[in-house]
Structures are given as structure tokens and as C-alpha cells.
Short mmCIF file of C-alpha atoms in Angstrom, two decimals:
data_model
loop_
_atom_site.label_atom_id
_atom_site.label_comp_id
_atom_site.label_asym_id
_atom_site.label_seq_id
_atom_site.Cartn_x
_atom_site.Cartn_y
_atom_site.Cartn_z
CA MET T 18 13.42 31.98 13.44
CA ARG T 19 11.16 30.00 15.80
CA ILE T 20 8.19 28.33 14.15
CA ALA T 21 5.34 26.66 16.07
CA VAL T 22 4.03 23.51 14.37
CA LEU T 23 0.67 22.18 15.49
CA ALA T 24 1.46 18.54 16.35
CA VAL T 25 -1.75 17.12 17.80
CA GLN T 26 -2.30 14.79 14.81
CA GLY T 27 -1.31 14.50 11.16
CA ALA T 28 1.69 15.10 8.92
CA PHE T 29 3.58 17.66 11.01
CA ILE T 30 7.04 16.05 10.86
CA GLU T 31 7.11 16.60 7.10
CA HIS T 32 6.71 20.36 7.63
CA GLU T 33 9.39 20.37 10.30
CA HIS T 34 11.90 18.64 8.03
CA ILE T 35 11.47 21.27 5.32
CA LEU T 36 11.53 24.21 7.75
CA GLN T 37 14.62 22.88 9.52
CA ARG T 38 16.45 22.49 6.20
CA LEU T 39 15.60 26.15 5.57
CA GLY T 40 17.23 27.06 8.88
CA ALA T 41 14.15 27.54 11.09
CA GLU T 42 13.78 26.13 14.60
CA CYS T 43 10.54 24.16 15.08
CA VAL T 44 8.53 23.76 18.28
CA GLU T 45 5.84 21.06 18.34
CA LEU T 46 2.55 22.14 19.90
CA ARG T 47 0.94 19.18 21.65
CA LYS T 48 -0.34 20.80 24.84
CA VAL T 49 -0.82 24.21 26.38
CA SER T 50 2.59 24.34 28.07
CA ASP T 51 4.22 24.09 24.62
CA LEU T 52 2.90 27.59 23.89
CA ARG T 53 5.46 29.23 26.17
CA GLY T 54 7.88 31.59 24.49
CA GLY T 55 7.25 33.65 21.38
CA PHE T 56 6.87 32.32 17.88
CA ASP T 57 7.65 33.95 14.57
CA GLY T 58 5.15 31.81 12.68
CA LEU T 59 2.63 28.99 12.94
CA ILE T 60 2.10 25.90 10.77
CA LEU T 61 -1.24 24.07 10.70
CA PRO T 62 -0.46 20.75 8.99
CA GLY T 63 -2.50 18.20 7.07
CA GLY T 64 -4.32 15.47 8.94
CA GLU T 65 -7.93 15.07 9.99
CA SER T 66 -9.49 18.45 10.75
CA THR T 67 -12.14 16.91 13.04
CA VAL T 68 -9.40 15.42 15.23
CA GLN T 69 -7.18 18.49 15.21
CA GLY T 70 -10.07 20.86 15.92
CA LYS T 71 -11.27 18.78 18.83
CA LEU T 72 -7.81 18.36 20.36
CA LEU T 73 -7.01 22.08 19.95
CA ARG T 74 -9.97 22.86 22.17
CA GLU T 75 -9.66 20.00 24.64
CA LEU T 76 -5.93 20.50 25.12
CA HIS T 77 -6.66 24.21 25.73
CA MET T 78 -4.61 25.68 22.90
CA PHE T 79 -7.46 27.05 20.79
CA ASP T 80 -7.84 30.56 22.21
CA ALA T 81 -4.13 31.30 22.41
CA LEU T 82 -3.53 30.21 18.82
CA LYS T 83 -6.52 32.14 17.53
CA GLU T 84 -5.18 35.21 19.31
CA MET T 85 -1.76 34.63 17.70
CA ILE T 86 -3.32 34.53 14.23
CA THR T 87 -5.60 37.55 14.69
CA SER T 88 -2.77 39.58 16.13
CA GLY T 89 -0.77 39.07 12.94
CA THR T 90 1.56 36.10 13.45
CA PRO T 91 2.18 34.54 10.02
CA VAL T 92 0.38 31.23 9.61
CA MET T 93 0.37 28.63 6.85
CA GLY T 94 -2.37 25.98 6.86
CA THR T 95 -2.27 23.00 4.50
CA CYS T 96 -5.32 20.83 3.78
CA ALA T 97 -6.77 20.22 7.27
CA GLY T 98 -4.95 23.42 8.29
CA LEU T 99 -6.88 25.33 5.61
CA ILE T 100 -10.11 23.92 7.07
CA LEU T 101 -9.09 25.11 10.55
CA LEU T 102 -8.54 28.64 9.22
CA ALA T 103 -11.75 28.93 7.17
CA GLU T 104 -14.61 31.10 8.40
CA HIS T 105 -17.22 28.72 6.94
CA LEU T 106 -17.35 25.09 5.92
CA SER T 107 -19.98 24.37 3.30
CA ASN T 108 -20.61 20.76 4.27
CA ASP T 109 -19.85 20.70 7.98
CA THR T 110 -21.49 22.53 10.87
CA ASN T 111 -18.14 22.90 12.63
CA ALA T 112 -15.88 25.89 12.17
CA TYR T 113 -12.58 26.39 13.93
CA PHE T 114 -10.37 29.51 13.98
CA GLY T 115 -12.51 31.19 11.33
CA THR T 116 -9.85 33.82 10.70
CA LEU T 117 -9.77 33.43 6.90
CA PRO T 118 -12.86 34.98 5.22
CA ILE T 119 -13.51 32.08 2.85
CA THR T 120 -15.82 29.07 2.52
CA VAL T 121 -14.15 25.70 2.27
CA GLN T 122 -15.74 22.44 1.21
CA ARG T 123 -14.31 19.39 2.96
CA ASN T 124 -13.48 16.22 1.00
CA ALA T 125 -14.45 18.18 -2.10
CA TYR T 126 -13.14 15.58 -4.54
CA GLY T 127 -14.74 12.67 -2.70
CA ARG T 128 -13.06 9.69 -1.08
CA GLN T 129 -9.48 8.45 -1.53
CA LEU T 130 -10.21 7.32 -5.11
CA GLY T 131 -10.68 11.03 -5.89
CA SER T 132 -7.21 11.99 -4.61
CA PHE T 133 -4.92 13.27 -7.38
CA SER T 134 -1.72 15.12 -8.29
CA ALA T 135 -1.44 18.22 -10.45
CA SER T 136 0.86 21.16 -10.92
CA ALA T 137 0.24 24.89 -11.29
CA TYR T 138 1.82 28.29 -10.83
CA VAL T 139 1.66 29.64 -7.29
CA GLN T 140 1.55 33.42 -7.13
CA GLY T 141 4.12 35.02 -4.85
CA LEU T 142 6.64 32.19 -4.67
CA PRO T 143 10.28 33.20 -4.34
CA GLU T 144 12.25 31.98 -7.36
CA GLY T 145 8.77 31.94 -9.01
CA GLY T 146 9.09 30.57 -12.51
CA GLU T 147 8.26 26.90 -12.48
CA GLU T 148 4.97 25.20 -11.68
CA PHE T 149 4.59 23.82 -8.17
CA PRO T 150 3.72 20.12 -7.62
CA LEU T 151 0.30 19.84 -5.97
CA GLU T 152 -0.82 16.75 -4.04
CA PHE T 153 -4.52 16.57 -3.20
CA ILE T 154 -5.38 13.92 -0.59
CA ARG T 155 -9.11 13.72 0.16
CA ALA T 156 -8.64 17.43 -0.29
CA PRO T 157 -10.85 20.41 0.42
CA TYR T 158 -11.26 23.30 -1.99
CA ILE T 159 -12.12 26.96 -1.62
CA SER T 160 -15.68 27.46 -2.80
CA GLY T 161 -16.17 31.07 -1.78
CA ILE T 162 -14.22 34.22 -0.90
CA TYR T 163 -15.93 36.97 1.13
CA ASP T 164 -13.34 39.67 1.32
CA ASP T 165 -12.07 40.26 -2.22
CA GLU T 166 -9.99 43.19 -1.09
CA ASN T 167 -7.82 41.21 1.31
CA VAL T 168 -8.05 37.64 0.09
CA THR T 169 -5.98 36.88 -3.01
CA PRO T 170 -6.31 33.56 -4.81
CA ILE T 171 -2.71 32.43 -5.36
CA VAL T 172 -3.26 29.01 -6.95
CA THR T 173 -6.00 27.74 -9.23
CA ILE T 174 -6.35 24.47 -11.09
CA PRO T 175 -8.62 23.82 -14.08
CA LYS T 176 -10.36 20.80 -12.52
CA MET T 177 -13.56 21.34 -10.56
CA PRO T 178 -14.68 18.84 -7.92
CA ASP T 179 -17.51 17.63 -10.17
CA GLY T 180 -15.04 16.95 -12.98
CA SER T 181 -16.12 19.93 -15.11
CA GLU T 182 -13.68 22.57 -16.30
CA GLY T 183 -13.40 25.85 -14.47
CA GLN T 184 -11.04 27.87 -12.34
CA ASN T 185 -10.91 26.11 -9.03
CA VAL T 186 -9.18 28.05 -6.22
CA VAL T 187 -6.92 25.81 -4.11
CA GLY T 188 -4.73 28.39 -2.38
CA VAL T 189 -5.24 31.87 -0.96
CA ARG T 190 -3.29 34.55 0.82
CA CYS T 191 -4.90 37.02 3.23
CA GLN T 192 -2.43 39.33 4.95
CA ASN T 193 -0.57 37.10 7.45
CA GLN T 194 -2.45 33.94 6.46
CA ILE T 195 -1.66 31.41 3.72
CA GLY T 196 -4.26 28.69 3.17
CA LEU T 197 -3.51 25.79 0.80
CA ALA T 198 -5.73 22.83 -0.11
CA PHE T 199 -2.68 20.80 -1.17
CA HIS T 200 0.43 19.53 0.59
CA PRO T 201 3.72 21.33 -0.14
CA GLU T 202 5.20 19.36 2.79
CA LEU T 203 4.90 16.13 0.78
CA THR T 204 7.03 17.41 -2.10
CA LYS T 205 10.71 18.16 -2.55
CA ASP T 206 9.88 21.73 -3.59
CA ASN T 207 10.42 24.05 -0.62
CA ARG T 208 9.27 27.32 -2.24
CA CYS T 209 5.91 27.52 -0.40
CA HIS T 210 7.78 27.19 2.90
CA LYS T 211 10.27 29.84 1.79
CA MET T 212 7.35 32.15 0.96
CA PHE T 213 5.95 31.51 4.46
CA LEU T 214 9.30 32.09 6.18
CA ASP T 215 9.68 35.36 4.25
CA LEU T 216 6.57 36.58 6.10
CA CYS T 217 7.96 35.58 9.50
CA MET M 6 -3.43 6.99 -13.48
CA ALA M 7 0.05 5.49 -13.35
CA ALA M 8 0.41 2.85 -10.64
CA GLU M 9 3.45 4.57 -9.14
CA SER M 10 1.67 7.88 -8.65
CA ARG M 11 -1.41 6.12 -7.23
CA TRP M 12 0.84 4.38 -4.70
CA GLU M 13 2.34 7.75 -3.74
CA LEU M 14 -1.12 9.28 -3.18
CA ASN M 15 -2.16 6.24 -1.14
CA LYS M 16 1.00 6.34 0.96
CA GLU M 17 0.34 10.05 1.55
CA LEU M 18 -3.15 9.37 2.93
CA ALA M 19 -1.50 7.15 5.54
CA GLN M 20 0.85 10.04 6.36
CA MET M 21 -2.21 12.18 7.10
CA LEU M 22 -3.45 9.55 9.58
CA LYS M 23 -0.24 9.66 11.63
CA GLY M 24 -0.49 10.55 15.29
CA GLY M 25 -4.05 9.31 15.22
CA VAL M 26 -6.25 6.44 16.36
CA ILE M 27 -8.18 4.18 13.97
CA MET M 28 -11.13 2.53 15.69
CA ASP M 29 -13.10 -0.63 14.86
CA VAL M 30 -16.82 0.08 14.59
CA THR M 31 -19.75 -2.17 13.75
CA THR M 32 -22.62 0.34 13.36
CA PRO M 33 -23.13 3.93 12.14
CA GLU M 34 -23.84 4.91 15.78
CA GLN M 35 -20.47 3.55 16.91
CA ALA M 36 -18.82 5.30 13.96
CA LYS M 37 -20.31 8.62 15.10
CA ILE M 38 -19.08 8.01 18.64
CA ALA M 39 -15.60 7.23 17.30
CA GLU M 40 -15.51 10.33 15.10
CA GLU M 41 -16.67 12.55 17.95
CA ALA M 42 -14.06 11.02 20.25
CA GLY M 43 -11.34 12.00 17.77
CA ALA M 44 -10.73 8.89 15.66
CA CYS M 45 -8.74 9.80 12.52
CA ALA M 46 -10.42 6.93 10.64
CA VAL M 47 -12.76 4.04 11.37
CA MET M 48 -12.58 0.38 10.43
CA ALA M 49 -16.04 -0.85 9.45
CA LEU M 50 -16.65 -4.50 10.28
CA GLU M 51 -19.58 -6.70 11.26
CA ARG M 52 -17.95 -8.19 14.28
CA ILE M 53 -15.01 -6.92 16.24
CA PRO M 54 -12.12 -9.36 16.60
CA ALA M 55 -13.04 -10.42 20.16
CA ASP M 56 -16.47 -11.54 18.90
CA ILE M 57 -15.00 -13.20 15.82
CA ARG M 58 -12.78 -15.14 18.15
CA ALA M 59 -15.71 -16.09 20.40
CA ALA M 60 -17.99 -17.05 17.51
CA GLY M 61 -15.49 -19.21 15.65
CA GLY M 62 -16.26 -20.41 12.11
CA VAL M 63 -15.32 -18.67 8.88
CA SER M 64 -15.07 -14.92 9.08
CA ARG M 65 -15.52 -12.91 5.86
CA MET M 66 -15.71 -9.40 4.44
CA SER M 67 -18.59 -7.37 5.92
CA ASP M 68 -21.89 -6.68 4.18
CA PRO M 69 -21.30 -3.75 1.77
CA LYS M 70 -24.58 -2.20 2.89
CA MET M 71 -23.36 -2.06 6.45
CA ILE M 72 -20.08 -0.48 5.28
CA ARG M 73 -21.98 2.09 3.19
CA GLY M 74 -24.06 3.01 6.24
CA ILE M 75 -20.86 3.84 8.08
CA GLN M 76 -19.45 5.77 5.08
CA GLU M 77 -22.57 7.92 5.15
CA ALA M 78 -22.42 8.47 8.91
CA VAL M 79 -18.93 10.00 9.13
CA SER M 80 -16.67 12.42 7.25
CA ILE M 81 -13.37 10.77 8.22
CA PRO M 82 -11.78 7.97 6.14
CA VAL M 83 -13.50 4.58 6.33
CA MET M 84 -11.50 1.36 6.11
CA ALA M 85 -12.77 -2.21 5.76
CA LYS M 86 -11.23 -5.66 5.90
CA CYS M 87 -10.98 -8.36 3.27
CA ARG M 88 -9.57 -11.84 3.72
CA ILE M 89 -5.90 -12.50 2.96
CA GLY M 90 -5.63 -13.35 -0.74
CA HIS M 91 -9.32 -12.68 -1.47
CA PHE M 92 -8.91 -10.22 -4.33
CA ALA M 93 -12.60 -10.46 -5.26
CA GLU M 94 -13.58 -9.14 -1.83
CA ALA M 95 -11.04 -6.36 -2.35
CA GLN M 96 -12.58 -5.55 -5.75
CA ILE M 97 -15.97 -5.19 -4.06
CA LEU M 98 -14.53 -2.87 -1.43
CA GLU M 99 -12.91 -0.80 -4.17
CA ALA M 100 -16.24 -0.66 -6.02
CA ILE M 101 -17.90 0.94 -2.99
CA GLU M 102 -15.02 3.45 -2.81
CA ILE M 103 -13.59 2.43 0.50
CA ASP M 104 -10.72 4.70 1.62
CA TYR M 105 -8.41 1.88 2.77
CA ILE M 106 -8.58 -1.90 2.54
CA ASP M 107 -7.12 -3.95 5.39
CA GLU M 108 -6.02 -7.32 3.99
CA SER M 109 -6.41 -8.82 7.40
CA GLU M 110 -5.45 -11.91 9.32
CA VAL M 111 -8.44 -11.20 11.60
CA LEU M 112 -10.67 -12.73 8.92
CA SER M 113 -10.25 -16.35 7.77
CA PRO M 114 -7.56 -16.45 5.07
CA ALA M 115 -8.91 -17.20 1.58
CA ASP M 116 -5.53 -18.17 0.15
CA ASP M 117 -2.81 -19.94 2.10
CA VAL M 118 -0.06 -19.13 -0.40
CA TYR M 119 -0.68 -15.82 -2.14
CA HIS M 120 -1.52 -12.40 -0.81
CA ILE M 121 -3.46 -10.00 -3.02
CA ASP M 122 -1.50 -8.29 -5.80
CA LYS M 123 -2.26 -4.86 -4.42
CA THR M 124 -0.54 -3.08 -7.30
CA GLN M 125 -3.63 -3.87 -9.40
CA PHE M 126 -5.84 -1.63 -7.26
CA GLN M 127 -6.45 2.12 -7.15
CA VAL M 128 -7.49 2.12 -3.49
CA PRO M 129 -4.85 1.77 -0.79
CA PHE M 130 -4.10 -1.30 1.32
CA VAL M 131 -2.85 -1.67 4.88
CA CYS M 132 -1.39 -5.05 5.87
CA GLY M 133 -0.23 -6.61 9.12
CA ALA M 134 3.35 -7.72 9.76
CA LYS M 135 5.17 -9.55 12.54
CA ASP M 136 8.64 -8.63 11.33
CA LEU M 137 10.54 -6.61 8.76
CA GLY M 138 10.47 -9.35 6.11
CA GLU M 139 6.68 -9.56 6.18
CA ALA M 140 6.36 -5.78 6.14
CA LEU M 141 8.61 -5.40 3.09
CA ARG M 142 6.93 -8.31 1.26
CA ARG M 143 3.55 -6.63 1.73
CA ILE M 144 4.98 -3.30 0.54
CA ASN M 145 6.43 -5.04 -2.51
CA GLU M 146 2.94 -6.40 -3.24
CA GLY M 147 1.63 -2.82 -3.15
CA ALA M 148 0.64 -2.12 0.47
CA SER M 149 0.91 1.59 1.25
CA MET M 150 0.65 1.27 5.03
CA ILE M 151 1.81 -1.36 7.54
CA ARG M 152 0.58 -2.24 11.01
CA THR M 153 1.85 -4.74 13.52
CA LYS M 154 -0.30 -7.85 13.64
CA GLY M 155 -0.36 -8.05 17.39
CA GLU M 156 -2.97 -10.52 18.54
CA PRO M 157 -6.40 -9.14 17.69
CA GLY M 158 -9.36 -9.48 20.00
CA THR M 159 -7.35 -10.35 23.09
CA GLY M 160 -6.75 -7.05 24.85
CA ASP M 161 -3.22 -8.39 25.36
CA VAL M 162 -0.56 -6.05 23.99
CA VAL M 163 2.38 -8.45 24.26
CA GLN M 164 2.39 -9.53 20.62
CA ALA M 165 2.11 -6.01 19.23
CA VAL M 166 5.11 -5.12 21.39
CA ARG M 167 7.01 -8.17 20.18
CA HIS M 168 6.29 -7.36 16.52
CA MET M 169 7.21 -3.69 16.85
CA ARG M 170 10.45 -4.47 18.69
CA LYS M 171 11.37 -7.14 16.17
CA MET M 172 10.85 -4.73 13.28
CA ASN M 173 12.83 -2.00 15.03
CA SER M 174 15.77 -4.27 15.75
CA GLN M 175 15.81 -5.63 12.19
CA ILE M 176 15.72 -2.08 10.82
CA ALA M 177 18.59 -1.08 13.12
CA LYS M 178 20.57 -4.08 11.92
CA LEU M 179 20.09 -3.18 8.26
CA VAL M 180 21.13 0.40 8.95
CA SER M 181 24.37 -0.79 10.56
CA MET M 182 25.32 -3.10 7.70
CA ARG M 183 27.97 -2.49 5.06
CA GLU M 184 26.46 -1.93 1.61
CA ASP M 185 27.94 -5.18 0.28
CA GLU M 186 26.09 -7.11 3.00
CA LEU M 187 22.66 -5.91 1.87
CA PHE M 188 22.35 -8.47 -0.94
CA GLN M 189 22.58 -11.34 1.53
CA ALA M 190 20.20 -9.52 3.91
CA ALA M 191 17.64 -9.27 1.10
CA LYS M 192 17.97 -13.00 0.52
CA GLU M 193 17.51 -13.82 4.20
CA LEU M 194 14.52 -11.51 4.58
CA MET M 195 13.05 -12.88 1.32
CA VAL M 196 12.47 -9.37 -0.01
CA PRO M 197 13.72 -7.34 -2.99
CA TYR M 198 17.11 -5.65 -2.71
CA ASP M 199 15.79 -2.12 -3.45
CA LEU M 200 13.51 -2.19 -0.39
CA VAL M 201 16.39 -3.39 1.80
CA LYS M 202 18.52 -0.57 0.42
CA PHE M 203 15.77 1.96 1.22
CA VAL M 204 15.60 0.81 4.84
CA HIS M 205 19.41 0.81 5.09
CA GLU M 206 19.55 4.42 3.88
CA ASN M 207 16.51 5.82 5.70
CA GLY M 208 16.31 3.78 8.91
CA LYS M 209 12.59 3.29 8.48
CA LEU M 210 9.97 1.55 6.37
CA PRO M 211 9.06 3.31 3.11
CA VAL M 212 5.46 3.61 4.38
CA VAL M 213 3.74 4.58 7.62
CA ASN M 214 3.72 1.95 10.38
CA PHE M 215 0.93 1.76 12.97
CA ALA M 216 0.52 -0.50 16.01
CA ALA M 217 -2.43 -2.89 16.10
CA GLY M 218 -3.66 -5.93 17.96
CA GLY M 219 -4.35 -5.89 21.68
CA VAL M 220 -4.22 -2.15 22.43
CA ALA M 221 -6.81 -1.58 25.18
CA THR M 222 -5.73 1.33 27.40
CA PRO M 223 -4.20 4.82 27.09
CA ALA M 224 -1.04 3.31 28.59
CA ASP M 225 -0.95 0.63 25.87
CA ALA M 226 -1.24 3.34 23.23
CA SER M 227 1.57 5.35 24.86
CA LEU M 228 3.75 2.23 25.04
CA MET M 229 3.33 1.51 21.33
CA MET M 230 3.99 5.14 20.36
CA GLN M 231 7.13 5.21 22.48
CA LEU M 232 8.26 2.04 20.74
CA GLY M 233 8.04 3.87 17.44
CA ALA M 234 4.48 3.33 16.16
CA GLU M 235 3.25 6.29 14.12
CA GLY M 236 -0.35 5.82 15.30
CA VAL M 237 -2.56 3.03 16.64
CA PHE M 238 -5.47 0.85 15.65
CA VAL M 239 -7.84 0.01 18.49
CA GLY M 240 -10.11 -2.88 17.67
CA SER M 241 -12.07 -4.60 20.36
CA GLY M 242 -10.54 -2.40 23.08
CA ILE M 243 -13.04 0.43 22.82
CA PHE M 244 -16.48 -0.98 22.17
CA LYS M 245 -15.83 -4.02 24.39
CA SER M 246 -15.14 -1.78 27.37
CA GLY M 247 -17.38 -0.28 30.03
CA ASN M 248 -17.41 3.31 28.76
CA PRO M 249 -16.45 3.36 25.06
CA GLN M 250 -16.77 7.13 24.60
CA LYS M 251 -14.54 8.02 27.50
CA ARG M 252 -11.98 5.36 26.68
CA ALA M 253 -11.85 6.42 23.03
CA ASN M 254 -11.32 10.05 24.03
CA ALA M 255 -8.56 9.09 26.45
CA ILE M 256 -6.70 6.91 23.94
CA VAL M 257 -6.80 9.70 21.33
CA LYS M 258 -5.23 12.18 23.75
CA ALA M 259 -2.70 9.61 24.97
CA VAL M 260 -1.48 9.11 21.39
CA THR M 261 -0.98 12.87 20.90
CA ASN M 262 0.84 13.32 24.20
CA TYR M 263 2.36 9.86 24.47
CA THR M 264 5.36 10.94 26.52
CA ASP M 265 3.37 12.97 29.05
CA ALA M 266 2.90 10.44 31.85
CA LYS M 267 1.17 12.95 34.10
CA LEU M 268 -1.52 13.63 31.50
CA ILE M 269 -1.90 9.92 30.74
CA ALA M 270 -2.34 9.28 34.47
CA GLU M 271 -5.27 11.70 34.46
CA LEU M 272 -6.65 10.18 31.28
CA SER M 273 -6.50 6.71 32.79
CA GLU M 274 -8.73 7.62 35.75
CA ASP M 275 -12.26 6.25 35.97
CA LEU M 276 -12.33 4.73 32.53
CA GLY M 277 -14.58 1.94 33.74
CA GLU M 278 -13.89 -1.65 32.96
CA ALA M 279 -11.33 -2.40 30.25
CA MET M 280 -12.11 -5.26 27.92
CA VAL M 281 -11.70 -8.48 29.86
CA GLY M 282 -8.97 -9.81 27.64
CA ILE M 283 -7.43 -13.20 27.22
CA ASN M 284 -3.78 -14.08 27.63
CA GLU M 285 -1.79 -15.26 24.69
CA GLN M 286 -1.35 -18.67 26.40
CA GLU M 287 -5.09 -19.12 26.81
CA ILE M 288 -6.10 -18.76 23.20
CA GLN M 289 -6.53 -21.55 20.69
CA LEU M 290 -6.16 -19.49 17.54
CA LEU M 291 -3.15 -17.30 16.82
CA MET M 292 -4.42 -14.94 14.12
CA ALA M 293 -0.93 -13.45 13.77
CA GLU M 294 0.27 -16.77 12.30
CA ARG M 295 -1.97 -16.24 9.27
CA GLY M 296 -0.11 -15.02 6.17
CA ILE M 297 3.69 -14.70 6.15
#
């Protein structure tokens, strides 16, 4: 299994460590020549989406990766990666791959003081059962879903960005795409990565 | 929230900044330029280190209004500096919801004995270090990110290199030690045993480590990354240069592709004048000597 990990900025090593422990080979994508050879899956890690989005374009990887995603290569985006996948951003004029028919709000819980941990059931995890630890770091959240037929919310938490109670969607699955507002790569629980590798 | 879990969240924000460039900015306009050039965070301050050095006198935390202006201008994390030991300045920065506080030797120290007890804060701290002992002492006080001190405001990278190499060699030494030697190592480094044990087992600091102080060119950034920095701070180097936008762009790309000399050669073309810089031997004030 050969997994491409976007490595222009952010917490990509953390993903690689988990994937390698699960037996996958990881290739870091830093420039266009790294795209040679086929990949069974793509990881879009956490980091700053403005930086990643800009470097994707300026290092000429944007079109090829978008093509990979639309042609069905499994992709998992976490935090900034979710922002890269979203069709719309509610508080930012930028949009990146736009392959996931959802609206995402950046920095939905405010600045670093609003960062928090939680845990919840994630639908579709192998060895399901237990709640998954969720780390939200200046995290986005999914404020709208356009295509109810294809997009399935797989994680919700009861805390809304404004502090009120409500079902707040923080993870979705849409065919070959998994978009998560939290960071499974920062935990010791590898089940989200197993779920992703099962698609590859 | 429990202090331990807050520290974890704060350490994790630093992980998200890795592979990125944090730029000093003094106005909302500069902050926008930095964000558009690909900065992963900005450091809001009234005067960049080169100007602090030139102006002399006591240098303090920036005006909160100026920091707020920068917070409103950009969507990326905003950091700000307080003086070493000045916990009241840090409380003010926390009150305006800064994303990271830099307890910084660039400003005039407010306490010549004690650093801030950073465990008492919800917001994260980054601190400078010249060697492994300093780095681990700051982490023990609650810092969730470390940077080399380097020598700020000089455009001279020699001290950042010295500090990074020193830390690397001390880490390598700890890794190679027998377990029963770690107690003595902790005593010599003047740090708690459990942090020494962590470094011995993991071969790295327990938090992210950036390079700072004197980085002025894409080549400087590449050098620091190849020496093991996980990202870089660029202070005076950008907005003291001829073409800040172009230089900022180039340094961002050089950090991502720090081993690609061919690309960095292209990035280094026509950048205009680099900051003039002063050699270590020519300066009166060694900021890196502040706080140990």
C-alpha cells in the first residue's frame, strides 16, 4: 500500500508514523516531481490551510491532486485537510479542491483558548465499539451539507461553536473522501487510519 | 480544564505550525502581506528586533490595540511577546486571547531570576533556548514550544546555528547514555529527571523546536531546517529587506523544500537587498544572554 502524504506544511509526520505502523508505505508530497508513481490513497494533514492551499498551487501539485481525488483515489483530510476538501468556506473567500459538497467554517471555536478535547463514536470504524478521542485545535466545523444522498455525517459532538447544545457535525464520509475536523494523528488510537486504509 | 490537557492542546497547536514560517509584523498591512506570502503564524510587535536594537532603552510588550488590529486582519494564529518574568504582561496577552505568547529575550527582561510560571496560563508559551538545559527548564515551567534564541535583529545566523547544534549534540549525548547515568545528567543540566528520561528515550524534545534569531535568506532557512529545526521564525529579516513580499514567499517555499538546492537557487534570485545585518562581534548587546 503506497500512501501519498501532503507534506508542504503542518503535522504530516504524525500521520506517517501511524500509517507506517499499520504497514503502509508513505511518500511525502513537497513538489510536483514527488507525484510520480501511483498512489493507493492520499492524506491531507492538519496545519494552516492558507499556507497549504497556496503552496499546493505554487508548487504545481493542485491540479494533479484534484484529479486524483475526483477520479476516486481514497483521501482523508484532517482539520486543514478538511478545509482543503470543502466546496465552500463560510468565513473565507478561498476554496481549494472543493470536492466535498459541504460548507466548512474555519476557526469555528475561535482562537487557541477555544481549542478543546472531546470523545465520541465515529461511524464506520473497524473494531467500532469505543468512543474515539477527538482533539480540536483552532478547529473548523461542518456547518452545511449539500448532498445528503452521498455525504454521511460520521461524527457529531454535542457542543456548538457558540457554546449552545446541538448536534455539531465534525466528520463526514462521501464515497472516497473522509473529512475530519479533529486530529486522529495526534492520538494513540489508529482506528480512523485503519478505516482509511480499508478504502485504499 | 485540567492543566495537563491544556498543555497537550497547546503543544498540539505548535505541531500544526511545523514546516512553516512565523513572521514578525508591526502593522495589519504587514500581517496581510505575511499571510498572503504563506506565513503559518505572525508575531505582532511594535518594533522588530533590529529597530529595538537601534533604538535602545527599555523594550516592553506591545500596545494591545495594535495587537488586536493584527488579530482582526488575519485568520492565521497571532503571537505576541512579553518580557521575561513579566507575568502581568502575559496575563494581558491572555486576556486579549492571543494564540501564543513568546516570553522573549528580545524585550528587556522584567525579572533577572524567575521566568513566568507558564503552568498558570491557559494560552500557550514559546520560549527561547541556547542549549538543552534551558529548553528543558522552560518546558518544565510550562512552555509548549521552544525556539533557538539566535541573536535577534542582526541578520547573522551564527548564533541560531550554534544553539541548534548545541541542543542536538546534548540530545545525542543523552540518548547514548546508560539509564543509571541519567540522574547525574539531570543534575548537570539543572532539569528534572523525567524530562531527561523523555529525551533519552525519544531522542528529541517533548515539544516542537523552531529556529529563530538571525534568519534572513532562503538559504538560512534551509540551513536551520537541515540542522533539525521543525520550522523557522523570521523577525527583522523580511520587513527590513528590499522586497519583503518576495523574500517572504521565497523563505516559505525554502522551508517546505529545504533539501532541494536547485529550487532554493531559483528562489534566491533577485530577492533585492537582504537586511544589512550586523556581525556578532559588532554588537554591544547580546540578547541571547538574557534569561538562562
